[in-house]
Short mmCIF file of C-alpha atoms in Angstrom, two decimals:
data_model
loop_
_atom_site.label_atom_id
_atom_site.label_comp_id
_atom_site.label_asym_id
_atom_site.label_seq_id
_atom_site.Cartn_x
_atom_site.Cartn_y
_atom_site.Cartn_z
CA UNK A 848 -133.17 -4.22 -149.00
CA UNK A 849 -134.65 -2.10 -151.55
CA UNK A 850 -132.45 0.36 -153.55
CA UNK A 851 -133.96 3.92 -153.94
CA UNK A 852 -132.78 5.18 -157.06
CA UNK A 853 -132.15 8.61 -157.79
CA UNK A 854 -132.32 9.99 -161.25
CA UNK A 855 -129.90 12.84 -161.38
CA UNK A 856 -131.52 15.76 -163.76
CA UNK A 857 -135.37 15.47 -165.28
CA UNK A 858 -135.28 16.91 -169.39
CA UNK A 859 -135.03 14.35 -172.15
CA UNK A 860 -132.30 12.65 -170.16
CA UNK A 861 -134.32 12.00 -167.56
CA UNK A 862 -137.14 10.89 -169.54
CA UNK A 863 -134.71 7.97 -171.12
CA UNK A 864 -133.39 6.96 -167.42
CA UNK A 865 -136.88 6.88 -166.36
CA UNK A 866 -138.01 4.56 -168.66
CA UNK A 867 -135.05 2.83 -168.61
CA UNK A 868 -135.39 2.06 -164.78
CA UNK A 869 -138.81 1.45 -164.96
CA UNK A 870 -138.51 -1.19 -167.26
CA UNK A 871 -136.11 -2.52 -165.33
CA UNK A 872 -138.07 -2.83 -162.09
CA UNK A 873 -140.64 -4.43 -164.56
CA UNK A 874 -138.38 -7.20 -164.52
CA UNK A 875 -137.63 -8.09 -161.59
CA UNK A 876 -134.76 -5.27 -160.73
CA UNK A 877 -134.99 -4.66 -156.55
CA UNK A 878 -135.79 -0.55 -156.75
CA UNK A 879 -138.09 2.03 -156.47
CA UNK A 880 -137.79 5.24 -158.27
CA UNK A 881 -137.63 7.66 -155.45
CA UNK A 882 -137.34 10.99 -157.74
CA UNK A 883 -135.11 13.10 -159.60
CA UNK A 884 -132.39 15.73 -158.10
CA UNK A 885 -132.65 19.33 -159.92
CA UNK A 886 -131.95 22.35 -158.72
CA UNK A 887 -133.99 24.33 -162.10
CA UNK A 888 -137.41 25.20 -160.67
CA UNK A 889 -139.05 25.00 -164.53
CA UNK A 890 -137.14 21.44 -165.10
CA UNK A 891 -140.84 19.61 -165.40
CA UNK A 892 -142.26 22.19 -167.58
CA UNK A 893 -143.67 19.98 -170.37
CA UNK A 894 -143.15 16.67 -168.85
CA UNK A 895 -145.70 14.63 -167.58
CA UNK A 896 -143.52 12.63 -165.00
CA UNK A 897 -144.96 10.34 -162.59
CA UNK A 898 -142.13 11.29 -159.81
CA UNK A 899 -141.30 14.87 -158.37
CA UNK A 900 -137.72 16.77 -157.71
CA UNK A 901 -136.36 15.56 -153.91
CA UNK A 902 -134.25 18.59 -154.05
CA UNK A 903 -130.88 20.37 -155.30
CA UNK A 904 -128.34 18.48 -155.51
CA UNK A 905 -125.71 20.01 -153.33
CA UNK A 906 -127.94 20.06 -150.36
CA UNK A 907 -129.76 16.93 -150.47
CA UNK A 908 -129.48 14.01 -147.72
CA UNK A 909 -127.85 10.91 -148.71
CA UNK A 910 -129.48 7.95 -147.61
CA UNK A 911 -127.45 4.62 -147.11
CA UNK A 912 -130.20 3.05 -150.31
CA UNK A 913 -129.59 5.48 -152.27
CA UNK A 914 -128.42 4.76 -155.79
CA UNK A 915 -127.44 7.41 -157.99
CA UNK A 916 -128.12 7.35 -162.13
CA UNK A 917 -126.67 10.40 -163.99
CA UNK A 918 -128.78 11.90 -166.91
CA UNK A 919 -127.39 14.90 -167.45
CA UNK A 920 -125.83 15.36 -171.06
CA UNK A 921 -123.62 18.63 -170.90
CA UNK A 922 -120.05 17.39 -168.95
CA UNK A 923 -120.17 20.88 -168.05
CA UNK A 924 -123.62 20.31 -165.97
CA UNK A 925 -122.22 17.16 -165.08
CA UNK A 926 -119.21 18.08 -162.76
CA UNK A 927 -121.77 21.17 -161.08
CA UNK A 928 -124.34 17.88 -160.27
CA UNK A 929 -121.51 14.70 -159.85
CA UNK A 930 -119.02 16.02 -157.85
CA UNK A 931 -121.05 17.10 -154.11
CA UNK A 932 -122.46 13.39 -154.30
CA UNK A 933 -119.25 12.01 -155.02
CA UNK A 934 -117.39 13.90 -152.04
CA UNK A 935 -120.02 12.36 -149.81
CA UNK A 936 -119.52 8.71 -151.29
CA UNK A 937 -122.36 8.63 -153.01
CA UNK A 938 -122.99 5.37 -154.87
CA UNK A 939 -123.58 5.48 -158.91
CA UNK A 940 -124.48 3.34 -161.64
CA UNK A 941 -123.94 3.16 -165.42
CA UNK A 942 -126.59 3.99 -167.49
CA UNK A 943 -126.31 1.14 -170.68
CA UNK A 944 -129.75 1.34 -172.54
CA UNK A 945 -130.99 -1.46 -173.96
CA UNK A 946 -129.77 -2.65 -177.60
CA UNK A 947 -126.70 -0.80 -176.71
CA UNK A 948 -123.38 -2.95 -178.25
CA UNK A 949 -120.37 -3.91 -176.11
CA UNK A 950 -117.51 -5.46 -177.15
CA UNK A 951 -114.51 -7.76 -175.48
CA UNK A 952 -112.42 -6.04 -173.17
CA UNK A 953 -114.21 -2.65 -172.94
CA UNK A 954 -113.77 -0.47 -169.48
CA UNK A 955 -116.76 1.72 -168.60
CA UNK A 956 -116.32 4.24 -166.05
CA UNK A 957 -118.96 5.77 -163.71
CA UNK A 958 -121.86 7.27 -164.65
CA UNK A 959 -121.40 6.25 -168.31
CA UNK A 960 -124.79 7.28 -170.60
CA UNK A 961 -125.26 4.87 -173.79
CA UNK A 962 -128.29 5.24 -175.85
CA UNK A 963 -130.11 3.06 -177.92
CA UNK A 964 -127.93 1.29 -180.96
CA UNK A 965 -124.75 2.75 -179.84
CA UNK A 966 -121.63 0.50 -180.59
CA UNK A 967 -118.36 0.54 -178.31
CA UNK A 968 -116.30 -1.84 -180.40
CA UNK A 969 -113.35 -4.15 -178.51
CA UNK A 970 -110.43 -2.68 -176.42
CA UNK A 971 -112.28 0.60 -176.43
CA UNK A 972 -111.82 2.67 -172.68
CA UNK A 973 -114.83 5.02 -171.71
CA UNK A 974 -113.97 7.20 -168.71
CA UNK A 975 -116.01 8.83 -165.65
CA UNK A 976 -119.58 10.73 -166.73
CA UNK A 977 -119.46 9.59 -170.49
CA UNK A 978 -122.28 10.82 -172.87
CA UNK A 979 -123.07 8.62 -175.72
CA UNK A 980 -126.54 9.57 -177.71
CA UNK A 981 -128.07 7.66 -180.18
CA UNK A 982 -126.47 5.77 -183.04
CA UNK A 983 -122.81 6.44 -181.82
CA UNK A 984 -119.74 4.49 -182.42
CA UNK A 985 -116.50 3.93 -180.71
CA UNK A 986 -114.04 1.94 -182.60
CA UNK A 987 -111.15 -0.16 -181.49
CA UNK A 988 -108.90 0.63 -178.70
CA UNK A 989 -110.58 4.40 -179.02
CA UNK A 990 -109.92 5.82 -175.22
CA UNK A 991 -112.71 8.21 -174.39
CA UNK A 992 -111.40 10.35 -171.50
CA UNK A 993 -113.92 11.75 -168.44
CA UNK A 994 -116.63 14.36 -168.72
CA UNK A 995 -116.55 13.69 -172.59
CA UNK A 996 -119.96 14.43 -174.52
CA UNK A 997 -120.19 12.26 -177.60
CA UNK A 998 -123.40 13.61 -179.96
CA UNK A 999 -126.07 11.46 -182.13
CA UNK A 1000 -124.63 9.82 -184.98
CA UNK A 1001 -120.87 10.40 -185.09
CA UNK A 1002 -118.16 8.01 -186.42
CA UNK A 1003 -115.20 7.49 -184.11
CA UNK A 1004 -113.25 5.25 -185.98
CA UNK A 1005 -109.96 3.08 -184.42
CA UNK A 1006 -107.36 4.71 -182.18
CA UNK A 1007 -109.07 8.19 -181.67
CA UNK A 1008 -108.29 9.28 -178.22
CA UNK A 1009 -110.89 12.23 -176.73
CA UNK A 1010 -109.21 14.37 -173.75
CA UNK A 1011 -111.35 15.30 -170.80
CA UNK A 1012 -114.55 17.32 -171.35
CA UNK A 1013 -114.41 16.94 -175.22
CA UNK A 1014 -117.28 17.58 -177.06
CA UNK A 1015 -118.39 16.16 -180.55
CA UNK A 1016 -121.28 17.65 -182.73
CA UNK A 1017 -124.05 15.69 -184.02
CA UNK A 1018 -123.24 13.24 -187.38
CA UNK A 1019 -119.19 14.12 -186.92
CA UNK A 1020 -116.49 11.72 -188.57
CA UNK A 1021 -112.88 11.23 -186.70
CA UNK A 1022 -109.98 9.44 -188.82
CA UNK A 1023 -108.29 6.64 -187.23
CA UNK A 1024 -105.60 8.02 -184.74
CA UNK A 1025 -106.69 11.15 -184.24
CA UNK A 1026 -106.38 13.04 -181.16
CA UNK A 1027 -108.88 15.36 -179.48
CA UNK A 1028 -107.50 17.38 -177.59
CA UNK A 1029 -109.15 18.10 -173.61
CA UNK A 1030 -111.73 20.43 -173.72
CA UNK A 1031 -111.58 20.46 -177.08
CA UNK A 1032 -115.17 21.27 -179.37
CA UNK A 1033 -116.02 19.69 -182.98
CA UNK A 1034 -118.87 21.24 -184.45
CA UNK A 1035 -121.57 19.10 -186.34
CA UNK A 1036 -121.08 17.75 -189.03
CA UNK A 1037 -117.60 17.63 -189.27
CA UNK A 1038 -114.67 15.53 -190.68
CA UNK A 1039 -111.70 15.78 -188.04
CA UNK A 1040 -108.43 14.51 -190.18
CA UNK A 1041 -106.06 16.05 -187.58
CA UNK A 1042 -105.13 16.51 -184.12
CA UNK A 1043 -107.50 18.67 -182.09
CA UNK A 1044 -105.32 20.82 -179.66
CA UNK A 1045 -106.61 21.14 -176.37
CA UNK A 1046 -109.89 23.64 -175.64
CA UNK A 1047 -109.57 24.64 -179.47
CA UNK A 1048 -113.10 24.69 -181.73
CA UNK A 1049 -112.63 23.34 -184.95
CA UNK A 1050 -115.84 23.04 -187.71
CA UNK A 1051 -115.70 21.65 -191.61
CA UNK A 1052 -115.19 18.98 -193.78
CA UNK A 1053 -111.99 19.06 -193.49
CA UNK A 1054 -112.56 20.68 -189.86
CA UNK A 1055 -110.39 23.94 -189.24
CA UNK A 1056 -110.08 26.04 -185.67
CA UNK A 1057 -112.40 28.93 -185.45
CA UNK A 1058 -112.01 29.61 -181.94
CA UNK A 1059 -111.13 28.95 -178.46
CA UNK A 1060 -113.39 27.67 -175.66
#
Protein backbone atom coordinates (compact mmCIF):
# COMPACT_ATOMS: atom_id res chain seq x y z
CA UNK A 1 0.00 0.00 0.00
CA UNK A 2 1.07 3.38 -0.78
CA UNK A 3 1.99 5.83 2.05
CA UNK A 4 0.49 9.40 1.65
CA UNK A 5 2.81 11.64 3.16
CA UNK A 6 1.96 14.71 4.77
CA UNK A 7 4.34 17.56 5.02
CA UNK A 8 3.47 19.39 8.18
CA UNK A 9 4.00 23.40 7.50
CA UNK A 10 4.95 24.88 3.74
CA UNK A 11 7.90 28.03 4.26
CA UNK A 12 11.53 27.15 3.76
CA UNK A 13 10.94 24.06 5.87
CA UNK A 14 8.68 22.80 3.73
CA UNK A 15 10.55 23.54 0.72
CA UNK A 16 13.60 21.22 2.20
CA UNK A 17 11.00 18.26 3.14
CA UNK A 18 9.63 18.58 -0.21
CA UNK A 19 12.56 18.04 -1.97
CA UNK A 20 13.72 15.79 0.36
CA UNK A 21 10.66 13.40 -0.21
CA UNK A 22 10.64 13.86 -3.66
CA UNK A 23 13.91 12.67 -4.13
CA UNK A 24 13.15 10.01 -2.24
CA UNK A 25 10.18 8.70 -4.21
CA UNK A 26 12.74 9.21 -7.13
CA UNK A 27 14.29 6.29 -5.78
CA UNK A 28 12.22 3.94 -5.33
CA UNK A 29 10.56 5.15 -1.77
CA UNK A 30 6.58 3.72 -1.83
CA UNK A 31 4.76 7.47 -1.39
CA UNK A 32 3.02 10.09 -2.84
CA UNK A 33 3.17 13.57 -1.60
CA UNK A 34 -0.40 14.21 -0.76
CA UNK A 35 0.12 18.02 0.51
CA UNK A 36 1.09 20.11 3.27
CA UNK A 37 -1.07 20.89 6.63
CA UNK A 38 -1.16 24.85 7.44
CA UNK A 39 -3.51 26.62 8.99
CA UNK A 40 -1.73 30.43 7.64
CA UNK A 41 -3.85 31.36 4.61
CA UNK A 42 -0.60 33.47 3.00
CA UNK A 43 1.80 30.25 3.79
CA UNK A 44 2.40 29.83 -0.28
CA UNK A 45 2.94 33.40 -0.88
CA UNK A 46 6.21 33.26 -2.85
CA UNK A 47 6.46 29.62 -3.33
CA UNK A 48 5.94 27.95 -6.38
CA UNK A 49 4.89 24.48 -4.89
CA UNK A 50 3.63 21.78 -6.95
CA UNK A 51 1.14 20.51 -3.98
CA UNK A 52 -1.65 22.60 -2.14
CA UNK A 53 -2.62 22.96 1.83
CA UNK A 54 -5.21 19.76 2.76
CA UNK A 55 -6.19 21.83 5.66
CA UNK A 56 -5.45 23.05 9.42
CA UNK A 57 -4.06 20.90 11.29
CA UNK A 58 -6.31 20.47 14.24
CA UNK A 59 -9.25 19.66 12.12
CA UNK A 60 -7.96 17.56 9.46
CA UNK A 61 -9.00 13.72 8.86
CA UNK A 62 -6.48 11.17 9.52
CA UNK A 63 -6.30 8.59 7.09
CA UNK A 64 -4.94 5.03 8.05
CA UNK A 65 -1.79 5.96 4.98
CA UNK A 66 -1.10 8.78 6.28
CA UNK A 67 2.48 9.55 7.20
CA UNK A 68 3.33 12.57 8.93
CA UNK A 69 6.90 14.68 8.27
CA UNK A 70 7.33 17.76 10.56
CA UNK A 71 8.91 20.96 9.00
CA UNK A 72 8.19 23.38 11.21
CA UNK A 73 11.37 25.09 12.85
CA UNK A 74 10.03 27.18 15.92
CA UNK A 75 9.37 24.29 18.97
CA UNK A 76 6.96 26.81 19.86
CA UNK A 77 4.92 26.23 16.39
CA UNK A 78 5.79 22.80 16.81
CA UNK A 79 3.73 21.68 19.94
CA UNK A 80 0.50 24.13 18.39
CA UNK A 81 0.94 21.65 14.96
CA UNK A 82 2.42 18.05 16.74
CA UNK A 83 0.40 17.55 19.50
CA UNK A 84 -3.66 17.19 17.85
CA UNK A 85 -1.98 14.54 15.42
CA UNK A 86 -0.28 12.90 18.09
CA UNK A 87 -3.50 12.57 20.40
CA UNK A 88 -5.11 10.89 17.43
CA UNK A 89 -2.07 8.40 16.85
CA UNK A 90 -0.91 9.89 14.12
CA UNK A 91 2.13 8.22 12.57
CA UNK A 92 5.55 10.40 12.06
CA UNK A 93 8.81 10.14 10.58
CA UNK A 94 12.28 11.67 11.06
CA UNK A 95 13.36 14.04 8.78
CA UNK A 96 17.51 13.11 8.23
CA UNK A 97 18.58 15.06 5.01
CA UNK A 98 20.94 13.71 3.01
CA UNK A 99 24.85 14.15 3.85
CA UNK A 100 23.63 14.47 7.32
CA UNK A 101 26.42 12.54 9.87
CA UNK A 102 25.40 9.93 12.46
CA UNK A 103 27.42 8.40 14.75
CA UNK A 104 27.41 4.89 16.94
CA UNK A 105 24.88 4.68 19.42
CA UNK A 106 22.88 7.88 18.71
CA UNK A 107 18.90 7.93 19.75
CA UNK A 108 16.71 10.13 17.53
CA UNK A 109 13.38 10.90 18.67
CA UNK A 110 10.26 11.75 16.58
CA UNK A 111 10.00 14.21 14.25
CA UNK A 112 13.74 14.99 14.41
CA UNK A 113 14.82 17.83 11.48
CA UNK A 114 18.66 17.46 10.34
CA UNK A 115 19.89 19.54 7.56
CA UNK A 116 22.45 19.18 5.20
CA UNK A 117 26.24 18.58 6.78
CA UNK A 118 25.02 18.44 10.24
CA UNK A 119 27.13 16.11 12.57
CA UNK A 120 25.56 14.20 15.70
CA UNK A 121 28.77 12.67 16.98
CA UNK A 122 28.57 9.07 19.12
CA UNK A 123 26.46 8.54 22.33
CA UNK A 124 24.71 11.79 21.52
CA UNK A 125 20.53 11.60 22.55
CA UNK A 126 18.19 13.89 20.35
CA UNK A 127 14.68 14.05 21.79
CA UNK A 128 10.96 14.48 20.30
CA UNK A 129 10.55 17.51 17.46
CA UNK A 130 14.39 18.33 17.26
CA UNK A 131 15.52 21.23 14.93
CA UNK A 132 18.93 20.95 13.54
CA UNK A 133 19.77 23.61 10.51
CA UNK A 134 22.60 23.58 8.50
CA UNK A 135 26.20 22.95 9.49
CA UNK A 136 25.32 21.99 13.18
CA UNK A 137 27.16 19.84 15.55
CA UNK A 138 26.36 17.71 18.48
CA UNK A 139 29.27 16.32 20.25
CA UNK A 140 29.65 13.27 22.40
CA UNK A 141 27.15 12.02 24.77
CA UNK A 142 25.47 15.76 24.27
CA UNK A 143 21.57 14.97 25.29
CA UNK A 144 19.36 17.29 23.32
CA UNK A 145 16.02 17.37 25.19
CA UNK A 146 12.35 17.73 23.17
CA UNK A 147 11.03 20.75 21.34
CA UNK A 148 14.74 22.02 21.25
CA UNK A 149 15.63 24.45 18.21
CA UNK A 150 19.30 24.17 17.37
CA UNK A 151 20.31 27.26 14.71
CA UNK A 152 22.84 27.19 11.53
CA UNK A 153 26.30 26.81 12.44
CA UNK A 154 26.64 26.37 16.21
CA UNK A 155 29.27 24.30 18.11
CA UNK A 156 27.89 22.00 20.77
CA UNK A 157 30.82 20.51 22.00
CA UNK A 158 30.90 17.09 24.49
CA UNK A 159 28.54 16.71 27.45
CA UNK A 160 26.25 19.83 26.83
CA UNK A 161 22.83 18.88 27.88
CA UNK A 162 19.82 21.32 26.25
CA UNK A 163 16.44 21.25 28.47
CA UNK A 164 13.14 21.17 26.68
CA UNK A 165 12.26 23.96 24.21
CA UNK A 166 15.85 25.46 24.25
CA UNK A 167 16.78 27.61 21.71
CA UNK A 168 20.34 28.38 20.25
CA UNK A 169 21.17 31.42 17.93
CA UNK A 170 22.83 31.12 14.71
CA UNK A 171 27.01 30.47 14.79
CA UNK A 172 26.76 29.93 18.91
CA UNK A 173 29.68 28.01 20.80
CA UNK A 174 28.75 25.77 24.10
CA UNK A 175 31.83 24.53 26.36
CA UNK A 176 31.95 20.99 27.15
CA UNK A 177 29.50 20.25 30.12
CA UNK A 178 27.47 22.92 29.98
CA UNK A 179 23.95 22.95 30.82
CA UNK A 180 21.07 24.73 29.10
CA UNK A 181 18.67 25.17 31.00
CA UNK A 182 14.62 24.29 29.61
CA UNK A 183 13.30 26.97 27.83
CA UNK A 184 16.25 28.56 28.00
CA UNK A 185 17.40 31.27 24.82
CA UNK A 186 21.18 31.90 23.55
CA UNK A 187 21.37 34.64 21.30
CA UNK A 188 23.64 34.45 18.09
CA UNK A 189 26.69 34.48 18.18
CA UNK A 190 27.43 33.59 21.47
CA UNK A 191 30.03 31.74 23.67
CA UNK A 192 28.00 29.92 26.57
CA UNK A 193 30.91 29.04 29.33
CA UNK A 194 28.25 28.47 32.04
CA UNK A 195 25.12 26.96 33.04
CA UNK A 196 22.02 28.41 31.40
CA UNK A 197 19.20 28.48 34.10
CA UNK A 198 15.99 27.51 32.95
CA UNK A 199 13.75 30.10 30.54
CA UNK A 200 16.70 32.70 31.15
CA UNK A 201 18.18 34.74 27.80
CA UNK A 202 21.69 35.02 27.87
CA UNK A 203 23.81 36.92 24.72
CA UNK A 204 27.89 37.59 24.47
CA UNK A 205 31.09 36.26 24.19
CA UNK A 206 31.24 35.36 27.27
CA UNK A 207 27.23 35.13 27.19
CA UNK A 208 25.48 37.01 30.22
CA UNK A 209 21.43 36.97 31.11
CA UNK A 210 19.60 39.89 29.73
CA UNK A 211 16.26 38.68 30.28
CA UNK A 212 13.62 36.23 30.92
CA UNK A 213 11.45 34.40 28.37
Amino acid sequence: MTTNLIIIGAGELGRETLNWASQSIAHGASWRIKGFLDSRPDVLNGYDYSVKILGDVEHYAIAENDVFVGAIGDPREKVKFYTPILERGGQFINLIHPLATIGKNVRLGTGVILAPFSSITCDAQVGNHVTLLSYSNAGHDTVIDDWCQISGHCGINGGVALGKGAFLGSHTCLIPKTQIGAGAYVGAGSVVLQDVAAGVKVFGNPAVPFGKM
